[in-house]
């Protein structure tokens, strides 16, 4: 299914999510993986040193995350879990303007829901994110450009977040598209920034710039864009010189005090799967697709504003 | 019982709380509501649109919250819970200098403690505040002027708080009056700003201005006073355009991660009821009343400073 | 065992921790206290008023905390628990450049692990820190100079922390020395500043200055050094004028909402005791001692930088 063809279909039917129906409950362990045909490699791993890896998100033009990305990210996280030498990993983007953005709305939802649950017993996306948080590897999200939806969720599952003061945007626009986020922000944001600011992020659905992200604790720090790379690289090399077992032991203990229970993350994913199939979501996603979501850089770049305008005049 | 008469009595007896005795335990479900005579309407609801309501606190000169306010606020919160259209509510004040301040010390405590418990099983004030936090309506406190005691508690029970940088004061002065707060700050503040800053607020009992309130996370943001109304109105209209069920679902999940258990709020209320009847409270409240609490704008406006001076020379 | 002699031994053997072996598990209640010979008084108590005490840390040149300090701090905390008049205590240092720094690496570890558990059932250091957090006395850490390791842990166990903007450094360097902290930061920091910033502190192991400490919520506020003493003194005198029972009641309720369970602190201590005996720790502590740890002001003052350089070139 090519993008232009789908887009024409959307314009004709006015219903973007016609194909987004699910036969089963989305967590059936027996279901086979959906993505049978080989997908373009959207994630690259560079071993800067044996102890310091870089994971580059490279799915232009917007770093959209789709069901085809799931096994690719899963492979990276599995390698991080199993490699005896890696101590620190930096997630970064090679796509200008985008760290990583929202889930791909074009493939049928069943491509995602038919995938088997992961090692934690959670469906693949929350499974991978939980495993990243628990891995005995220190993960740092270096955020330049937009970290929306799944992009924000990957950043939140990482151990630390550093943002470009001028070029980072973090957000959860999902509420404006009529469905609930699914990859952890309702569980993770309140523990990071308190209930009030977390509710503003997920109920307001608007773009959060580098300054506010730092003030709210959404990121550890926002740095001048020109300093971001050197800062993160210095920190990563520093950590790579420490003892791997000590790093893992310390992370384990912080996790006891701070990680949400897996059940909260599972419940959040279930809420996403349910809500995204409701008429409110189907209609709003359809409207967004007609406006050019996943095609038009203007729409993707101003997603916070766009979902706000979508609601205008709605009762 | 008129205010001047009581004030004379206070001056004569030097004991403000003489009438503040409680026969029962304050949570007797069988007890009838106390406020039998009609009270002035202190809370106004304006439906800006069917989805966007404004609740105006209007009990001049200080927006003191008394037992007579409880059924009025309860009616508003019940409407918010039951109305099928409302999605967002803004709490604001029409009284210059005061968002809402402390509990009314003039009526006998039994006016409050004789009220039946609410739907949650908690006494009326914590019951209403818990229900506001759980309602499928997004609540925003717009704080201009003093949010002290119950005023701060109403703000903390709301989903978000935005403050006037120049004109907002948040505080819990109760420790300085010899009793413990009762409407949630000990449960809610540590989850919002961490233990250290929460302890500073409730053990220091001093005024917190807009700058520090933002830095501590007591409010989401403090905005220049001239921008506050437009900012909150824009956010409220934005949220009013979103899907009601989605807003409620998201709030539910954030609440799982962030709301204190009801039992903590119940325990806090019990601690207030017990402590306010002790000699230390009776004496300090008496001294405050003699100084002009609930009468003198200077005292109400400088409550942080006043309770500090009250303690000077005390062992 | 004099310091110069030990230092020569270290240079000769290249193994600082040769004597750091433990026969028992460190939590044996039957074991007798280790420090039999009288130690220099490293902690002074000044009763500014009966309600307001000052605890001065005075172990020059670096305010290193050793097994001999444990009974001294324990005596102070026991007095704070039992005195009927004290309401507020300020912890401060008389040693320029150091609030309090890390544990003493020279005495054999068994000096520490042979001490009987405390009243909470925890080993002495976590026992004392837990008791300080739970005491019905308001504790304020006034941080000027370096609060590293145990120094940070004492500050984190206190109810509030105020820092000199120019002269305070907070840090947990332990990861860089190959072992995990033991006195609470993995349990306390995430609850204070969120998981991401907490992980940066304990996994990065670097110095945190007054500005970042305030931004992260590591301290309540950082104040210009010239204002710090007056600010803390004013706050302490204010609190000393309040009612002691009210202060205790309020603290109890905030503790319900915010203190980590004792078991987390016990687990953290066990992790420290285990990790500090591993080869990675023994080697790195040995290297640090050879560089001049506990002797050379340059090393103690730049501990964050030094442990970073230690890791350079390590796989």
Tab-separated table of C-alpha atoms in Angstrom, chain A residues 8-300:
chain	number	residue	atom	x	y	z
A	8	UNK	CA	-6.279	9.423	-2.416
A	9	UNK	CA	-8.395	6.835	-0.675
A	10	UNK	CA	-8.500	9.006	2.392
A	11	UNK	CA	-9.599	12.019	0.431
A	12	UNK	CA	-12.263	9.964	-1.260
A	13	UNK	CA	-13.633	8.300	1.819
A	14	UNK	CA	-12.962	10.993	4.347
A	15	UNK	CA	-12.143	8.168	6.710
A	16	UNK	CA	-8.494	7.664	7.367
A	17	UNK	CA	-8.810	4.741	9.656
A	18	UNK	CA	-11.144	2.565	7.644
A	19	UNK	CA	-8.591	-0.197	7.677
A	20	UNK	CA	-7.766	0.269	11.342
A	21	UNK	CA	-9.878	-2.528	12.693
A	22	UNK	CA	-8.781	-5.193	15.063
A	23	UNK	CA	-10.105	-8.699	15.183
A	24	UNK	CA	-8.458	-9.743	18.422
A	25	UNK	CA	-7.529	-7.997	21.645
A	26	UNK	CA	-4.098	-6.867	20.614
A	27	UNK	CA	-2.150	-8.904	23.077
A	28	UNK	CA	-2.595	-12.410	21.729
A	29	UNK	CA	0.682	-14.225	22.296
A	30	UNK	CA	-0.109	-16.777	19.630
A	31	UNK	CA	-0.508	-14.291	16.794
A	32	UNK	CA	2.345	-14.231	14.295
A	33	UNK	CA	4.421	-11.103	13.678
A	34	UNK	CA	2.739	-9.001	11.022
A	35	UNK	CA	5.551	-7.337	9.124
A	36	UNK	CA	6.545	-10.190	6.825
A	37	UNK	CA	8.154	-8.185	4.036
A	38	UNK	CA	11.592	-6.702	4.737
A	39	UNK	CA	11.462	-3.084	5.909
A	40	UNK	CA	13.978	-0.313	5.370
A	41	UNK	CA	16.455	-0.059	8.232
A	42	UNK	CA	15.194	2.922	10.228
A	43	UNK	CA	17.539	2.543	13.198
A	44	UNK	CA	21.323	2.454	12.998
A	45	UNK	CA	23.694	1.379	15.741
A	46	UNK	CA	27.203	2.805	15.896
A	47	UNK	CA	29.639	1.423	18.429
A	48	UNK	CA	31.626	4.547	19.280
A	49	UNK	CA	33.591	2.271	21.605
A	50	UNK	CA	32.662	-1.202	22.876
A	51	UNK	CA	31.202	0.495	25.977
A	52	UNK	CA	29.512	3.464	24.280
A	53	UNK	CA	26.929	2.957	21.568
A	54	UNK	CA	24.996	5.437	19.535
A	55	UNK	CA	21.519	4.615	18.206
A	56	UNK	CA	20.519	6.859	15.315
A	57	UNK	CA	16.866	7.216	14.385
A	58	UNK	CA	16.760	7.602	10.620
A	59	UNK	CA	13.335	7.359	9.037
A	60	UNK	CA	12.957	10.581	7.049
A	61	UNK	CA	11.198	12.843	6.556
A	62	UNK	CA	9.573	12.779	10.041
A	63	UNK	CA	10.945	9.801	11.943
A	64	UNK	CA	7.479	8.317	12.147
A	65	UNK	CA	7.462	5.126	14.206
A	66	UNK	CA	5.446	2.286	12.730
A	67	UNK	CA	4.832	-1.382	13.312
A	68	UNK	CA	7.775	-2.091	11.026
A	69	UNK	CA	10.012	-0.136	13.437
A	70	UNK	CA	9.089	-2.355	16.377
A	71	UNK	CA	11.272	-5.387	15.514
A	72	UNK	CA	14.120	-3.062	14.605
A	73	UNK	CA	14.024	-1.273	17.945
A	74	UNK	CA	13.516	-4.603	19.661
A	75	UNK	CA	16.703	-5.943	18.100
A	76	UNK	CA	18.661	-2.937	19.342
A	77	UNK	CA	17.310	-3.239	22.870
A	78	UNK	CA	17.983	-6.962	22.920
A	79	UNK	CA	21.581	-6.287	21.892
A	80	UNK	CA	21.899	-3.687	24.639
A	81	UNK	CA	20.610	-6.198	27.167
A	82	UNK	CA	22.939	-8.979	26.064
A	83	UNK	CA	26.204	-7.313	25.108
A	84	UNK	CA	28.704	-7.746	27.942
A	85	UNK	CA	30.604	-4.548	27.170
A	86	UNK	CA	28.105	-1.802	26.490
A	87	UNK	CA	27.572	0.586	29.400
A	88	UNK	CA	25.944	3.630	27.845
A	89	UNK	CA	23.788	4.319	24.802
A	90	UNK	CA	22.777	7.636	23.266
A	91	UNK	CA	19.582	7.848	21.226
A	92	UNK	CA	19.665	10.584	18.621
A	93	UNK	CA	18.131	11.462	15.289
A	94	UNK	CA	19.598	11.981	11.863
A	95	UNK	CA	16.414	13.595	10.554
A	96	UNK	CA	16.388	17.402	10.741
A	97	UNK	CA	13.541	18.747	12.870
A	98	UNK	CA	12.473	15.394	14.291
A	99	UNK	CA	13.862	13.296	17.141
A	100	UNK	CA	11.023	10.836	16.639
A	101	UNK	CA	7.352	11.487	16.196
A	102	UNK	CA	4.049	9.676	16.455
A	103	UNK	CA	2.884	6.189	15.530
A	104	UNK	CA	2.217	5.477	11.879
A	105	UNK	CA	-1.511	5.770	11.169
A	106	UNK	CA	-1.427	4.184	7.732
A	107	UNK	CA	-0.870	0.457	8.375
A	108	UNK	CA	-3.837	-1.411	9.776
A	109	UNK	CA	-3.858	-1.464	13.558
A	110	UNK	CA	-3.780	-5.259	13.403
A	111	UNK	CA	-0.189	-5.056	12.144
A	112	UNK	CA	0.618	-3.855	15.640
A	113	UNK	CA	-1.893	-5.716	17.749
A	114	UNK	CA	-1.128	-9.070	16.162
A	115	UNK	CA	2.463	-9.005	17.349
A	116	UNK	CA	3.243	-11.396	20.219
A	117	UNK	CA	3.827	-10.007	23.672
A	118	UNK	CA	7.392	-9.507	24.748
A	119	UNK	CA	9.528	-10.916	27.523
A	120	UNK	CA	7.808	-8.818	30.191
A	121	UNK	CA	4.392	-10.123	29.154
A	122	UNK	CA	3.521	-6.677	27.809
A	123	UNK	CA	2.735	-5.950	24.155
A	124	UNK	CA	5.821	-5.105	22.094
A	125	UNK	CA	6.007	-1.323	22.429
A	126	UNK	CA	5.553	-1.047	26.217
A	127	UNK	CA	7.622	-4.230	26.560
A	128	UNK	CA	10.605	-2.668	24.813
A	129	UNK	CA	10.329	0.589	26.702
A	130	UNK	CA	10.142	-1.166	30.068
A	131	UNK	CA	13.132	-3.295	29.141
A	132	UNK	CA	15.108	-0.200	28.146
A	133	UNK	CA	14.399	1.366	31.553
A	134	UNK	CA	15.491	-1.811	33.336
A	135	UNK	CA	18.510	-2.678	31.186
A	136	UNK	CA	21.923	-2.589	32.798
A	137	UNK	CA	22.943	0.036	30.297
A	138	UNK	CA	22.633	3.777	30.865
A	139	UNK	CA	20.401	5.317	28.197
A	140	UNK	CA	20.494	8.976	27.237
A	141	UNK	CA	18.021	10.608	24.859
A	142	UNK	CA	19.595	13.547	23.011
A	143	UNK	CA	16.604	15.475	21.781
A	144	UNK	CA	16.946	17.808	18.833
A	145	UNK	CA	13.709	18.452	16.980
A	146	UNK	CA	10.319	17.045	17.753
A	147	UNK	CA	9.814	14.253	20.286
A	148	UNK	CA	6.099	13.661	19.932
A	149	UNK	CA	4.048	10.615	20.845
A	150	UNK	CA	6.312	7.585	20.569
A	151	UNK	CA	9.291	9.934	20.378
A	152	UNK	CA	8.461	11.363	23.783
A	153	UNK	CA	7.783	7.864	25.083
A	154	UNK	CA	11.198	6.606	23.985
A	155	UNK	CA	12.766	9.643	25.651
A	156	UNK	CA	10.771	9.045	28.840
A	157	UNK	CA	11.810	5.388	28.942
A	158	UNK	CA	15.443	6.428	28.669
A	159	UNK	CA	17.386	7.088	31.838
A	160	UNK	CA	18.189	10.727	31.083
A	161	UNK	CA	17.038	13.346	28.597
A	162	UNK	CA	19.004	16.318	27.320
A	163	UNK	CA	17.389	18.716	24.879
A	164	UNK	CA	18.376	21.431	22.476
A	165	UNK	CA	17.100	24.626	24.029
A	166	UNK	CA	16.273	26.102	20.612
A	167	UNK	CA	15.369	23.031	18.578
A	168	UNK	CA	13.655	20.548	20.883
A	169	UNK	CA	9.900	20.150	21.122
A	170	UNK	CA	8.363	17.526	23.396
A	171	UNK	CA	4.682	16.774	23.308
A	172	UNK	CA	1.782	14.417	23.591
A	173	UNK	CA	-0.695	15.590	20.961
A	174	UNK	CA	-2.797	12.405	21.229
A	175	UNK	CA	-5.654	13.932	23.215
A	176	UNK	CA	-6.226	16.317	20.318
A	177	UNK	CA	-6.521	13.401	17.930
A	178	UNK	CA	-9.169	11.800	20.109
A	179	UNK	CA	-7.269	8.970	21.728
A	180	UNK	CA	-5.065	8.372	24.750
A	181	UNK	CA	-1.290	7.948	24.597
A	182	UNK	CA	-0.141	4.360	24.972
A	183	UNK	CA	3.559	4.170	25.644
A	184	UNK	CA	3.871	5.396	29.192
A	185	UNK	CA	3.467	9.171	29.623
A	186	UNK	CA	0.491	8.962	31.994
A	187	UNK	CA	2.511	6.657	34.223
A	188	UNK	CA	5.870	8.353	33.815
A	189	UNK	CA	5.199	12.092	33.560
A	190	UNK	CA	3.522	12.557	36.972
A	191	UNK	CA	6.460	10.815	38.643
A	192	UNK	CA	8.831	13.149	36.804
A	193	UNK	CA	7.112	16.522	37.082
A	194	UNK	CA	4.126	16.120	39.410
A	195	UNK	CA	0.463	15.676	38.639
A	196	UNK	CA	-0.347	19.255	37.587
A	197	UNK	CA	2.323	19.665	34.952
A	198	UNK	CA	1.823	16.100	33.720
A	199	UNK	CA	-1.881	16.780	33.228
A	200	UNK	CA	-1.066	19.958	31.342
A	201	UNK	CA	1.153	17.984	28.966
A	202	UNK	CA	-1.235	15.120	28.277
A	203	UNK	CA	-4.584	16.991	28.513
A	204	UNK	CA	-3.381	20.207	26.840
A	205	UNK	CA	-1.645	18.252	24.084
A	206	UNK	CA	0.418	21.259	23.084
A	207	UNK	CA	4.049	21.661	22.107
A	208	UNK	CA	6.518	22.080	24.981
A	209	UNK	CA	9.706	23.905	24.055
A	210	UNK	CA	13.164	23.424	25.503
A	211	UNK	CA	12.791	26.084	28.181
A	212	UNK	CA	9.530	24.798	29.588
A	213	UNK	CA	10.678	21.182	29.230
A	214	UNK	CA	13.584	21.940	31.528
A	215	UNK	CA	11.507	24.010	33.957
A	216	UNK	CA	8.956	21.184	34.197
A	217	UNK	CA	11.569	18.449	34.536
A	218	UNK	CA	10.430	16.831	31.266
A	219	UNK	CA	14.158	16.782	30.423
A	220	UNK	CA	17.179	16.834	32.721
A	221	UNK	CA	18.460	20.008	31.096
A	222	UNK	CA	18.038	22.012	27.949
A	223	UNK	CA	21.320	23.199	26.530
A	224	UNK	CA	22.168	25.702	23.829
A	225	UNK	CA	21.996	23.716	20.618
A	226	UNK	CA	25.659	24.368	19.873
A	227	UNK	CA	26.675	22.737	23.187
A	228	UNK	CA	24.294	19.780	23.218
A	229	UNK	CA	26.415	17.259	21.290
A	230	UNK	CA	29.582	17.910	23.265
A	231	UNK	CA	27.758	17.835	26.584
A	232	UNK	CA	26.108	14.496	25.909
A	233	UNK	CA	29.238	12.986	24.404
A	234	UNK	CA	31.312	14.008	27.426
A	235	UNK	CA	28.774	12.549	29.840
A	236	UNK	CA	28.508	9.322	27.838
A	237	UNK	CA	32.279	8.849	27.713
A	238	UNK	CA	32.502	9.567	31.431
A	239	UNK	CA	29.908	6.906	32.216
A	240	UNK	CA	31.571	4.486	29.785
A	241	UNK	CA	34.672	4.655	31.980
A	242	UNK	CA	32.805	3.489	35.078
A	243	UNK	CA	32.307	-0.094	36.238
A	244	UNK	CA	29.440	-1.840	34.436
A	245	UNK	CA	28.214	-3.831	37.418
A	246	UNK	CA	28.171	-0.735	39.622
A	247	UNK	CA	26.149	1.157	37.022
A	248	UNK	CA	23.639	-1.675	36.844
A	249	UNK	CA	23.369	-2.011	40.609
A	250	UNK	CA	22.739	1.709	41.041
A	251	UNK	CA	20.136	1.749	38.265
A	252	UNK	CA	18.335	-1.211	39.839
A	253	UNK	CA	17.976	0.627	43.114
A	254	UNK	CA	16.786	3.859	41.534
A	255	UNK	CA	14.278	1.818	39.558
A	256	UNK	CA	12.847	0.388	42.783
A	257	UNK	CA	12.132	3.916	43.912
A	258	UNK	CA	10.920	5.340	40.628
A	259	UNK	CA	9.696	2.988	37.906
A	260	UNK	CA	5.945	2.628	37.494
A	261	UNK	CA	4.694	-0.939	37.879
A	262	UNK	CA	4.466	-2.818	34.572
A	263	UNK	CA	0.727	-3.124	35.110
A	264	UNK	CA	0.297	0.631	34.800
A	265	UNK	CA	2.103	0.593	31.488
A	266	UNK	CA	0.049	-2.340	30.310
A	267	UNK	CA	-3.151	-0.561	31.249
A	268	UNK	CA	-2.068	2.523	29.386
A	269	UNK	CA	-1.402	0.542	26.228
A	270	UNK	CA	-4.801	-1.127	26.476
A	271	UNK	CA	-6.415	2.300	26.850
A	272	UNK	CA	-4.654	3.451	23.683
A	273	UNK	CA	-5.756	0.426	21.671
A	274	UNK	CA	-9.349	0.835	22.820
A	275	UNK	CA	-9.551	4.571	22.363
A	276	UNK	CA	-7.900	4.740	18.960
A	277	UNK	CA	-10.686	2.598	17.518
A	278	UNK	CA	-13.500	4.828	18.787
A	279	UNK	CA	-15.385	7.130	16.415
A	280	UNK	CA	-13.881	10.252	18.034
A	281	UNK	CA	-10.391	9.066	17.173
A	282	UNK	CA	-11.289	7.724	13.761
A	283	UNK	CA	-12.857	11.051	12.822
A	284	UNK	CA	-10.064	13.260	14.134
A	285	UNK	CA	-7.269	11.113	12.703
A	286	UNK	CA	-9.155	11.189	9.413
A	287	UNK	CA	-9.270	14.967	9.517
A	288	UNK	CA	-5.567	15.128	10.329
A	289	UNK	CA	-4.727	12.826	7.426
A	290	UNK	CA	-6.770	15.006	5.103
A	291	UNK	CA	-4.863	18.025	6.337
A	292	UNK	CA	-1.636	16.259	5.388
A	293	UNK	CA	-0.467	14.359	8.450
A	294	UNK	CA	2.472	12.091	7.548
A	295	UNK	CA	2.846	13.962	4.244
A	296	UNK	CA	3.022	17.662	4.865
A	297	UNK	CA	5.945	19.035	6.859
A	298	UNK	CA	3.854	22.029	7.930
A	299	UNK	CA	1.336	19.777	9.632
A	300	UNK	CA	3.906	17.574	11.313
